[in-house]
XYZ file of N, CA and C in Angstrom:
750
model
N 296.793 76.931 -60.356
C 298.173 76.632 -60.692
C 298.722 75.677 -59.655
N 299.354 74.582 -60.099
C 299.887 73.585 -59.187
C 301.339 73.894 -58.896
N 301.674 74.054 -57.669
C 303.037 74.367 -57.300
C 303.843 73.096 -57.208
N 305.041 73.108 -57.752
C 305.944 71.973 -57.669
C 306.909 72.239 -56.542
N 306.968 71.387 -55.557
C 307.781 71.613 -54.366
C 309.228 71.263 -54.649
N 310.132 72.054 -54.159
C 311.554 71.813 -54.307
C 312.137 71.708 -52.913
N 312.840 70.640 -52.619
C 313.383 70.385 -51.301
C 314.758 71.013 -51.220
N 314.909 71.967 -50.303
C 316.178 72.643 -50.151
C 316.815 72.241 -48.834
N 318.100 71.937 -48.863
C 318.804 71.541 -47.649
C 319.911 72.534 -47.375
N 320.088 72.902 -46.141
C 321.190 73.767 -45.760
C 322.490 72.987 -45.755
N 323.567 73.695 -45.607
C 324.873 73.041 -45.622
C 324.981 72.074 -44.460
N 325.065 70.799 -44.778
C 325.237 69.791 -43.753
C 324.006 69.553 -42.930
N 322.858 70.153 -43.264
C 321.649 69.984 -42.472
C 320.557 69.326 -43.264
N 319.467 69.010 -42.588
C 318.344 68.382 -43.258
C 317.482 69.444 -43.914
N 316.725 69.059 -44.908
C 315.863 69.994 -45.643
C 314.779 70.517 -44.718
N 314.581 71.844 -44.770
C 313.566 72.441 -43.898
C 312.594 73.322 -44.650
N 312.866 73.680 -45.919
C 312.014 74.619 -46.641
C 311.600 74.029 -47.978
N 310.324 74.149 -48.314
C 309.805 73.687 -49.592
C 309.276 74.888 -50.364
N 309.699 75.039 -51.604
C 309.077 76.047 -52.448
C 309.313 75.708 -53.903
N 308.672 76.468 -54.806
C 308.663 76.140 -56.226
C 310.031 76.337 -56.859
N 310.368 75.546 -57.874
C 311.630 75.754 -58.586
C 311.699 77.171 -59.141
N 312.880 77.760 -59.071
C 313.056 79.105 -59.596
C 312.600 80.193 -58.655
N 312.129 79.827 -57.459
C 311.646 80.788 -56.471
C 312.687 80.915 -55.373
N 313.061 82.135 -55.042
C 314.081 82.345 -54.030
C 313.549 82.002 -52.644
N 314.497 81.865 -51.699
C 314.093 81.580 -50.317
C 313.228 82.704 -49.775
N 313.581 83.957 -50.101
C 312.771 85.084 -49.618
C 311.367 85.024 -50.189
N 311.251 84.695 -51.479
C 309.943 84.633 -52.117
C 309.081 83.548 -51.494
N 309.721 82.492 -50.990
C 308.954 81.390 -50.415
C 308.608 81.622 -48.955
N 309.449 82.373 -48.243
C 309.266 82.452 -46.792
C 309.057 83.868 -46.278
N 309.353 84.889 -47.084
C 309.234 86.258 -46.606
C 307.785 86.687 -46.467
N 307.584 87.776 -45.778
C 306.236 88.327 -45.661
C 306.360 89.824 -45.444
N 305.272 90.521 -45.656
C 305.282 91.973 -45.530
C 303.997 92.428 -44.874
N 304.065 93.549 -44.178
C 302.865 94.106 -43.580
C 302.430 93.368 -42.328
N 301.243 93.738 -41.862
C 300.671 93.146 -40.650
C 299.416 92.373 -41.010
N 299.392 91.098 -40.685
C 298.235 90.256 -40.968
C 297.118 90.572 -39.978
N 295.961 90.981 -40.490
C 294.824 91.344 -39.646
C 293.874 90.168 -39.466
N 293.040 90.252 -38.441
C 292.034 89.211 -38.227
C 290.873 89.342 -39.205
N 290.666 90.548 -39.719
C 289.535 90.794 -40.628
C 289.701 90.016 -41.929
N 288.583 89.638 -42.525
C 288.580 88.896 -43.782
C 287.612 89.562 -44.761
N 287.830 89.336 -46.057
C 286.894 89.850 -47.052
C 285.767 88.854 -47.269
N 284.902 89.126 -48.270
C 283.743 88.261 -48.504
C 284.130 86.819 -48.832
N 285.305 86.650 -49.434
C 285.751 85.306 -49.806
C 286.524 84.605 -48.726
N 286.660 85.219 -47.549
C 287.373 84.586 -46.448
C 288.862 84.845 -46.448
N 289.360 85.752 -47.305
C 290.788 86.057 -47.356
C 291.136 87.105 -46.295
N 292.175 86.839 -45.529
C 292.567 87.780 -44.488
C 293.213 89.025 -45.097
N 293.061 90.146 -44.387
C 293.634 91.401 -44.841
C 295.063 91.537 -44.331
N 295.927 92.113 -45.174
C 297.334 92.336 -44.811
C 297.596 93.836 -44.894
N 297.793 94.458 -43.735
C 297.894 95.904 -43.615
C 299.286 96.417 -43.988
N 299.307 97.507 -44.775
C 300.541 98.225 -45.101
C 300.323 99.713 -44.826
N 301.396 100.444 -44.512
C 301.267 101.911 -44.447
C 300.872 102.445 -45.822
N 300.095 103.515 -45.837
C 299.617 104.068 -47.107
C 300.758 104.416 -48.044
N 301.889 104.878 -47.474
C 303.000 105.295 -48.325
C 303.644 104.113 -49.042
N 303.501 102.885 -48.506
C 304.097 101.698 -49.112
C 303.098 100.853 -49.884
N 301.811 101.077 -49.667
C 300.787 100.202 -50.227
C 300.593 100.443 -51.722
N 300.191 99.387 -52.446
C 299.860 99.587 -53.863
C 298.544 100.343 -54.006
N 298.291 100.863 -55.202
C 297.010 101.486 -55.513
C 296.511 100.931 -56.835
N 295.200 101.037 -57.065
C 294.617 100.540 -58.308
C 293.481 101.463 -58.736
N 293.403 101.716 -60.040
C 292.269 102.412 -60.646
C 291.736 101.508 -61.749
N 290.428 101.534 -61.960
C 289.795 100.664 -62.951
C 288.991 101.491 -63.940
N 289.086 101.101 -65.212
C 288.317 101.745 -66.272
C 287.628 100.648 -67.081
N 286.329 100.807 -67.316
C 285.554 99.824 -68.081
C 285.166 100.413 -69.430
N 285.468 99.674 -70.503
C 285.144 100.120 -71.854
C 284.193 99.113 -72.497
N 283.118 99.579 -73.143
C 282.184 98.636 -73.790
C 282.895 97.816 -74.857
N 282.595 96.511 -74.866
C 283.140 95.627 -75.893
C 282.173 95.605 -77.090
N 282.667 95.616 -78.340
C 281.776 95.636 -79.511
C 280.801 94.469 -79.558
N 281.164 93.339 -78.929
C 280.285 92.167 -78.939
C 279.505 92.030 -77.634
N 279.508 93.071 -76.826
C 278.771 93.038 -75.569
C 279.704 92.852 -74.389
N 279.274 93.336 -73.258
C 280.096 93.225 -72.063
C 281.069 94.387 -71.951
N 282.052 94.182 -71.090
C 282.956 95.280 -70.742
C 284.391 94.774 -70.686
N 285.283 95.528 -71.319
C 286.709 95.291 -71.172
C 287.225 96.201 -70.060
N 287.865 95.584 -69.067
C 288.290 96.307 -67.871
C 289.802 96.473 -67.903
N 290.240 97.716 -67.728
C 291.672 98.003 -67.686
C 292.051 98.517 -66.310
N 293.138 97.962 -65.752
C 293.614 98.363 -64.429
C 294.879 99.203 -64.559
N 294.932 100.286 -63.813
C 296.145 101.099 -63.704
C 296.625 100.979 -62.261
N 297.801 100.392 -62.056
C 298.307 100.132 -60.711
C 299.587 100.928 -60.470
N 299.835 101.227 -59.215
C 301.072 101.876 -58.797
C 301.656 101.080 -57.642
N 302.992 101.052 -57.590
C 303.726 100.279 -56.569
C 303.251 98.829 -56.545
N 303.002 98.261 -57.712
C 302.457 96.904 -57.798
C 302.781 96.309 -59.160
N 303.091 95.014 -59.185
C 303.222 94.295 -60.448
C 302.574 92.929 -60.319
N 302.067 92.429 -61.432
C 301.407 91.129 -61.460
C 302.467 90.030 -61.525
N 302.344 89.050 -60.625
C 303.363 88.002 -60.537
C 302.722 86.616 -60.552
N 302.174 86.195 -61.701
C 301.558 84.855 -61.764
C 302.549 83.748 -61.486
N 303.844 84.005 -61.761
C 304.838 82.959 -61.580
C 305.090 82.619 -60.117
N 304.688 83.510 -59.180
C 304.940 83.237 -57.761
C 303.647 83.154 -56.948
N 302.505 82.958 -57.629
C 301.243 82.796 -56.906
C 301.329 81.589 -55.967
N 300.900 81.779 -54.739
C 301.007 80.726 -53.734
C 302.238 80.879 -52.874
N 303.117 81.843 -53.227
C 304.307 82.100 -52.435
C 304.032 83.075 -51.311
N 305.087 83.719 -50.854
C 304.963 84.631 -49.723
C 304.403 85.985 -50.160
N 303.934 86.734 -49.172
C 303.388 88.070 -49.436
C 304.523 89.073 -49.413
N 305.007 89.428 -50.606
C 306.074 90.415 -50.721
C 305.490 91.718 -51.243
N 306.013 92.857 -50.785
C 305.412 94.146 -51.163
C 305.460 94.379 -52.655
N 304.357 94.964 -53.173
C 304.311 95.345 -54.579
C 304.108 94.204 -55.538
N 303.642 93.040 -55.062
C 303.480 91.875 -55.925
C 302.144 91.202 -55.656
N 301.639 90.470 -56.655
C 300.417 89.707 -56.453
C 299.544 89.679 -57.688
N 298.229 89.639 -57.457
C 297.260 89.574 -58.544
C 296.014 90.353 -58.132
N 295.090 90.508 -59.067
C 293.833 91.206 -58.793
C 292.675 90.222 -58.893
N 291.599 90.533 -58.217
C 290.379 89.736 -58.321
C 289.214 90.662 -58.665
N 288.343 90.162 -59.555
C 287.169 90.922 -59.968
C 285.959 90.413 -59.192
N 285.231 91.345 -58.573
C 283.982 91.031 -57.895
C 282.867 91.774 -58.612
N 281.906 91.034 -59.125
C 280.766 91.619 -59.821
C 279.555 91.520 -58.901
N 279.004 92.674 -58.547
C 277.878 92.727 -57.607
C 278.199 91.978 -56.317
N 279.455 92.116 -55.864
C 279.860 91.531 -54.595
C 280.305 90.086 -54.659
N 280.237 89.446 -55.844
C 280.639 88.041 -55.974
C 281.895 87.952 -56.820
N 282.887 87.204 -56.306
C 284.127 87.048 -57.047
C 283.882 86.234 -58.319
N 284.353 86.771 -59.456
C 284.118 86.094 -60.737
C 285.395 85.731 -61.470
N 286.514 86.384 -61.166
C 287.730 86.099 -61.926
C 288.946 86.631 -61.195
N 290.104 86.040 -61.545
C 291.394 86.589 -61.144
C 292.044 87.207 -62.374
N 292.838 88.260 -62.137
C 293.598 88.875 -63.220
C 295.086 88.803 -62.870
N 295.873 88.299 -63.828
C 297.316 88.259 -63.682
C 297.976 89.261 -64.631
N 297.193 90.253 -65.053
C 297.663 91.317 -65.922
C 296.674 92.456 -65.864
N 296.904 93.524 -66.618
C 296.082 94.730 -66.477
C 294.732 94.689 -67.169
N 294.411 93.627 -67.931
C 293.149 93.591 -68.668
C 292.274 92.420 -68.227
N 290.956 92.649 -68.210
C 289.989 91.604 -67.916
C 288.691 91.863 -68.664
N 287.726 90.959 -68.502
C 286.450 91.072 -69.211
C 285.316 90.762 -68.245
N 284.215 91.528 -68.364
C 283.006 91.317 -67.572
C 281.834 91.176 -68.537
N 280.996 90.154 -68.372
C 279.858 89.929 -69.277
C 278.878 91.102 -69.276
N 277.955 91.137 -70.255
C 277.004 92.252 -70.365
C 276.132 92.401 -69.126
N 275.627 93.615 -68.950
C 274.719 93.896 -67.841
C 275.194 95.101 -67.065
N 274.266 95.702 -66.334
C 274.611 96.824 -65.462
C 275.010 96.251 -64.118
N 276.247 96.401 -63.781
C 276.777 95.793 -62.568
C 277.608 96.808 -61.787
N 277.875 96.450 -60.536
C 278.898 97.133 -59.761
C 280.133 96.256 -59.759
N 281.227 96.780 -60.282
C 282.468 96.016 -60.396
C 283.469 96.518 -59.375
N 284.044 95.599 -58.613
C 285.100 95.919 -57.660
C 286.354 95.154 -58.055
N 287.461 95.859 -58.119
C 288.760 95.257 -58.404
C 289.591 95.336 -57.131
N 290.092 94.206 -56.650
C 290.782 94.145 -55.362
C 292.165 93.529 -55.558
N 293.162 94.096 -54.913
C 294.536 93.607 -55.055
C 294.882 92.619 -53.943
N 295.426 91.473 -54.360
C 295.830 90.407 -53.441
C 297.337 90.189 -53.509
N 297.904 89.709 -52.413
C 299.304 89.298 -52.388
C 299.419 87.895 -52.974
N 300.662 87.438 -53.182
C 300.873 86.105 -53.739
C 300.321 85.005 -52.836
N 300.247 85.253 -51.514
C 299.716 84.222 -50.614
C 298.191 84.312 -50.483
N 297.550 85.127 -51.360
C 296.088 85.284 -51.462
C 295.492 86.187 -50.390
N 296.304 86.705 -49.463
C 295.765 87.718 -48.557
C 295.480 88.990 -49.341
N 294.696 89.882 -48.750
C 294.271 91.117 -49.423
C 295.117 92.282 -48.915
N 295.770 93.003 -49.803
C 296.482 94.198 -49.389
C 295.473 95.215 -48.836
N 295.827 95.853 -47.729
C 294.882 96.752 -47.052
C 295.608 97.970 -46.499
N 294.858 99.069 -46.356
C 295.338 100.301 -45.733
C 294.262 100.771 -44.770
N 294.643 101.072 -43.548
C 293.686 101.518 -42.516
C 292.535 100.533 -42.359
N 292.836 99.230 -42.459
C 291.829 98.202 -42.247
C 290.870 97.985 -43.398
N 291.102 98.646 -44.542
C 290.212 98.514 -45.699
C 290.992 97.951 -46.888
N 290.381 97.046 -47.680
C 291.084 96.471 -48.830
C 291.519 97.541 -49.830
N 292.652 97.301 -50.482
C 293.082 98.149 -51.592
C 292.269 97.741 -52.812
N 291.379 98.611 -53.277
C 290.463 98.244 -54.344
C 289.945 99.487 -55.057
N 289.306 99.254 -56.191
C 288.622 100.305 -56.940
C 287.251 99.778 -57.315
N 286.243 100.637 -57.304
C 284.877 100.236 -57.618
C 284.309 101.160 -58.689
N 283.710 100.571 -59.735
C 283.072 101.354 -60.798
C 281.705 100.753 -61.098
N 280.829 101.598 -61.621
C 279.499 101.164 -62.027
C 279.510 100.909 -63.524
N 279.160 99.704 -63.925
C 279.103 99.356 -65.341
C 277.717 99.682 -65.872
N 277.666 100.458 -66.940
C 276.382 100.816 -67.523
C 275.720 101.971 -66.820
N 276.472 102.718 -66.003
C 275.890 103.855 -65.298
C 276.974 104.757 -64.777
N 276.618 105.622 -63.853
C 277.576 106.547 -63.272
C 278.515 105.798 -62.338
N 279.659 106.352 -62.014
C 280.558 105.708 -61.062
C 279.857 105.424 -59.742
N 280.215 104.294 -59.139
C 279.585 103.902 -57.882
C 279.859 104.936 -56.803
N 278.906 105.060 -55.867
C 279.022 106.079 -54.840
C 280.237 105.868 -53.960
N 280.704 104.600 -53.835
C 281.836 104.324 -52.957
C 283.157 104.753 -53.554
N 283.177 105.129 -54.841
C 284.440 105.530 -55.465
C 284.238 106.766 -56.337
N 283.822 107.889 -55.751
C 283.598 109.091 -56.557
C 284.919 109.657 -57.039
N 284.898 110.356 -58.171
C 286.127 111.001 -58.619
C 286.526 112.111 -57.655
N 287.822 112.329 -57.548
C 288.312 113.369 -56.652
C 287.843 114.735 -57.155
N 287.345 115.592 -56.273
C 286.891 116.913 -56.706
C 288.050 117.755 -57.209
N 287.792 118.543 -58.224
C 288.804 119.433 -58.764
C 288.754 120.748 -57.990
N 289.849 121.122 -57.392
C 289.808 122.328 -56.565
C 289.537 123.571 -57.389
N 288.762 124.466 -56.804
C 288.433 125.711 -57.493
C 289.102 126.908 -56.829
N 289.821 126.695 -55.709
C 290.517 127.775 -55.049
C 292.016 127.481 -55.063
N 292.836 128.481 -54.811
C 294.280 128.279 -54.888
C 294.836 127.364 -53.818
N 294.072 127.068 -52.773
C 294.529 126.156 -51.735
C 295.483 126.819 -50.760
N 296.305 125.985 -50.127
C 297.205 126.464 -49.085
C 298.627 126.581 -49.606
N 299.380 127.516 -49.034
C 300.796 127.682 -49.358
C 301.611 127.547 -48.079
N 302.636 126.701 -48.119
C 303.527 126.491 -46.977
C 304.937 126.868 -47.414
N 305.580 127.757 -46.661
C 306.923 128.221 -46.980
C 307.928 127.558 -46.044
N 308.978 126.953 -46.626
C 310.002 126.245 -45.868
C 311.378 126.772 -46.259
N 312.270 126.885 -45.279
C 313.636 127.346 -45.524
C 314.616 126.329 -44.952
N 315.579 125.913 -45.792
C 316.579 124.924 -45.385
C 317.928 125.632 -45.300
N 318.544 125.581 -44.103
C 319.867 126.153 -43.886
C 320.738 125.097 -43.226
N 321.688 124.549 -43.981
C 322.497 123.458 -43.450
C 321.614 122.262 -43.145
N 321.585 121.851 -41.876
C 320.723 120.739 -41.464
C 319.494 121.240 -40.704
N 319.257 122.546 -40.774
C 318.122 123.136 -40.061
C 316.993 123.451 -41.031
N 315.759 123.194 -40.590
C 314.566 123.471 -41.387
C 313.672 124.416 -40.591
N 313.236 125.487 -41.238
C 312.320 126.441 -40.610
C 311.082 126.616 -41.477
N 309.892 126.539 -40.875
C 309.660 126.134 -39.482
C 310.056 124.678 -39.259
N 310.289 124.254 -38.007
C 310.707 122.876 -37.735
C 309.721 121.873 -38.323
N 310.220 120.696 -38.729
C 309.346 119.686 -39.348
C 308.133 119.359 -38.479
N 306.979 119.323 -39.121
C 305.735 118.987 -38.436
C 304.822 118.297 -39.450
N 303.547 118.213 -39.156
C 302.583 117.587 -40.062
C 301.609 118.623 -40.604
N 301.384 118.558 -41.907
C 300.413 119.436 -42.557
C 299.146 118.627 -42.805
N 298.057 118.987 -42.160
C 296.789 118.282 -42.304
C 296.053 118.793 -43.541
N 295.668 117.865 -44.429
C 294.978 118.231 -45.668
C 293.748 117.361 -45.859
N 292.747 117.930 -46.519
C 291.589 117.156 -46.935
C 291.821 116.644 -48.351
N 291.310 115.465 -48.637
C 291.474 114.910 -49.977
C 290.880 115.876 -51.005
N 291.653 116.144 -52.042
C 291.232 117.074 -53.073
C 291.743 118.489 -52.861
N 292.321 118.759 -51.689
C 292.828 120.100 -51.405
C 294.141 120.350 -52.149
N 294.339 121.588 -52.592
C 295.564 121.954 -53.303
C 296.581 122.519 -52.306
N 297.841 122.086 -52.479
C 298.911 122.540 -51.600
C 300.068 123.048 -52.448
N 300.596 124.206 -52.073
C 301.798 124.746 -52.714
C 302.922 124.792 -51.688
N 304.044 124.150 -52.010
C 305.238 124.182 -51.178
C 306.216 125.173 -51.797
N 306.617 126.180 -51.019
C 307.587 127.170 -51.470
C 308.845 126.975 -50.633
N 309.927 126.490 -51.266
C 311.116 126.036 -50.534
C 312.339 126.822 -50.993
N 313.109 127.297 -50.016
C 314.389 127.944 -50.294
C 315.478 127.182 -49.552
N 316.525 126.771 -50.281
C 317.621 126.002 -49.692
C 318.926 126.757 -49.905
N 319.865 126.601 -48.964
C 321.164 127.264 -49.101
C 322.147 126.433 -49.916
N 321.696 125.285 -50.439
C 322.556 124.438 -51.258
C 321.720 123.785 -52.352
N 322.394 123.327 -53.397
C 321.695 122.611 -54.473
C 321.203 121.260 -53.955
N 319.966 120.927 -54.251
C 319.384 119.677 -53.767
C 318.147 119.379 -54.602
N 317.444 118.311 -54.225
C 316.195 117.945 -54.896
C 315.142 117.640 -53.841
N 314.011 118.303 -53.938
C 312.875 118.041 -53.046
C 312.073 116.877 -53.597
N 311.633 115.962 -52.716
C 310.847 114.800 -53.142
C 309.641 114.637 -52.233
N 308.451 114.547 -52.826
C 307.222 114.266 -52.083
C 306.900 112.792 -52.268
N 307.123 111.995 -51.231
C 306.892 110.564 -51.310
C 305.406 110.263 -51.517
N 305.139 109.172 -52.205
C 303.756 108.759 -52.444
C 303.133 109.429 -53.639
N 303.563 110.661 -53.926
C 303.066 111.395 -55.088
C 304.100 111.420 -56.216
N 305.322 110.933 -55.896
C 306.410 110.881 -56.884
C 306.612 112.225 -57.569
N 306.601 113.278 -56.790
C 306.843 114.632 -57.304
C 308.210 115.101 -56.803
N 308.985 115.677 -57.714
C 310.304 116.188 -57.371
C 310.447 117.641 -57.819
N 311.356 118.352 -57.137
C 311.558 119.766 -57.436
C 313.036 120.099 -57.235
N 313.754 120.532 -58.303
C 315.159 120.940 -58.133
C 315.245 122.204 -57.270
N 316.241 122.223 -56.395
C 316.468 123.372 -55.534
C 317.830 123.987 -55.871
N 317.850 125.286 -56.145
C 319.085 126.019 -56.403
C 319.400 126.879 -55.188
N 320.685 127.034 -54.855
C 321.058 127.776 -53.640
C 320.468 129.179 -53.617
N 319.741 129.497 -52.557
C 319.212 130.827 -52.341
C 318.045 131.229 -53.212
N 317.568 130.337 -54.097
C 316.474 130.677 -55.008
C 315.193 129.958 -54.594
N 314.127 130.662 -54.271
C 312.870 129.999 -53.902
C 312.347 129.145 -55.068
N 311.891 127.940 -54.740
C 311.308 127.029 -55.735
C 309.913 126.650 -55.264
N 309.019 126.456 -56.211
C 307.610 126.218 -55.881
C 307.122 124.928 -56.516
N 306.430 124.114 -55.711
C 305.801 122.888 -56.190
C 304.350 122.882 -55.725
N 303.421 122.690 -56.659
C 301.995 122.657 -56.334
C 301.436 121.285 -56.684
N 300.669 120.706 -55.765
C 300.042 119.410 -56.007
C 298.641 119.399 -55.439
N 297.833 118.476 -55.939
C 296.499 118.236 -55.411
C 296.532 116.976 -54.569
N 296.111 117.072 -53.322
C 296.178 115.945 -52.385
C 295.046 114.959 -52.696
N 295.244 114.151 -53.755
C 294.194 113.227 -54.177
C 294.439 111.800 -53.708
N 295.412 111.625 -52.819
C 295.692 110.285 -52.280
C 295.789 110.397 -50.764
N 295.036 109.558 -50.052
C 295.029 109.641 -48.593
C 296.198 108.878 -47.992
N 296.615 109.314 -46.805
C 297.700 108.646 -46.106
C 298.677 109.649 -45.530
N 299.824 109.128 -45.105
C 300.904 109.939 -44.532
C 302.082 109.927 -45.495
N 302.545 111.109 -45.920
C 303.589 111.206 -46.929
C 304.678 112.173 -46.453
N 305.919 111.743 -46.569
C 307.038 112.579 -46.165
C 307.516 113.453 -47.324
N 307.938 114.665 -46.974
C 308.576 115.582 -47.917
C 310.019 115.729 -47.463
N 310.978 115.328 -48.319
C 312.368 115.340 -47.892
C 313.270 115.818 -49.021
N 314.537 116.060 -48.677
C 315.549 116.400 -49.669
C 316.403 115.176 -49.945
N 316.768 114.969 -51.207
C 317.520 113.786 -51.590
C 318.957 113.821 -51.086
N 319.688 114.912 -51.396
C 321.114 114.951 -51.100
C 321.383 115.017 -49.595
N 320.706 115.921 -48.902
C 320.947 116.081 -47.471
C 320.139 115.117 -46.625
N 319.114 114.494 -47.199
C 318.316 113.519 -46.465
C 317.511 114.117 -45.327
N 317.109 115.368 -45.474
C 316.340 116.030 -44.420
C 314.840 115.853 -44.649
N 314.118 115.526 -43.599
C 312.656 115.519 -43.656
C 312.184 116.944 -43.380
N 311.539 117.565 -44.365
C 311.100 118.956 -44.223
C 309.741 119.061 -43.556
N 308.847 118.118 -43.893
C 307.505 118.111 -43.299
C 306.846 116.790 -43.668
N 305.672 116.560 -43.134
C 304.861 115.383 -43.482
C 303.467 115.855 -43.874
N 302.919 115.228 -44.900
C 301.559 115.528 -45.337
C 300.628 114.445 -44.823
N 299.560 114.832 -44.142
C 298.539 113.897 -43.692
C 297.269 114.221 -44.461
N 296.881 113.322 -45.369
C 295.711 113.560 -46.215
C 294.605 112.625 -45.773
N 293.450 113.178 -45.453
C 292.321 112.368 -44.977
C 291.132 112.549 -45.897
């Protein structure tokens, strides 16, 4: 895509910024995350985000009636922005790239793509508008599947818990939380039950998992989730804005 430069001048000053028509100053000059020295196979630098803010991607491959594979992407905290490709790296925006057997073969500006016939390892990787790679903990945000076989070893499905997991009881009184806010260490795939009693009406929110739980005064409320996403996630109340605890999933 060829970008058309637009010369913008400040009030009474000379032009200092060039960007595409219809693109805001922030879209042309803003940036997000921390640019790392590491690069992927194609030479694109990694751009680090906290896990709670980073996009996620899952990939599903379906056989095409005429051969090959139709690939569908399910993304969270991310949207495809072909209109601003080549602009700044803004959170939650960009495109995907398909790597077949480690070689880049296509870009996707939407949730669907196609891979020719054959048994391959397919990797889907999320890029920012400036072509850097979104990353968490120094690793690209990506999904890997095996075409024509079982899922690739690098992306196994999350295990389904067979035990009731852990239960954590929290009590909110005014602006006080008991036990005091701390971090709950969890293994990926572990089940966690939060049992919360508040002295006022509020809403519990688990960030990153987009789970909410209404709280009624003096009535214990229970929320159970499976920790299938790694990172650091805050558990807070909406109305009072209290951080009750943090989940660390490894």
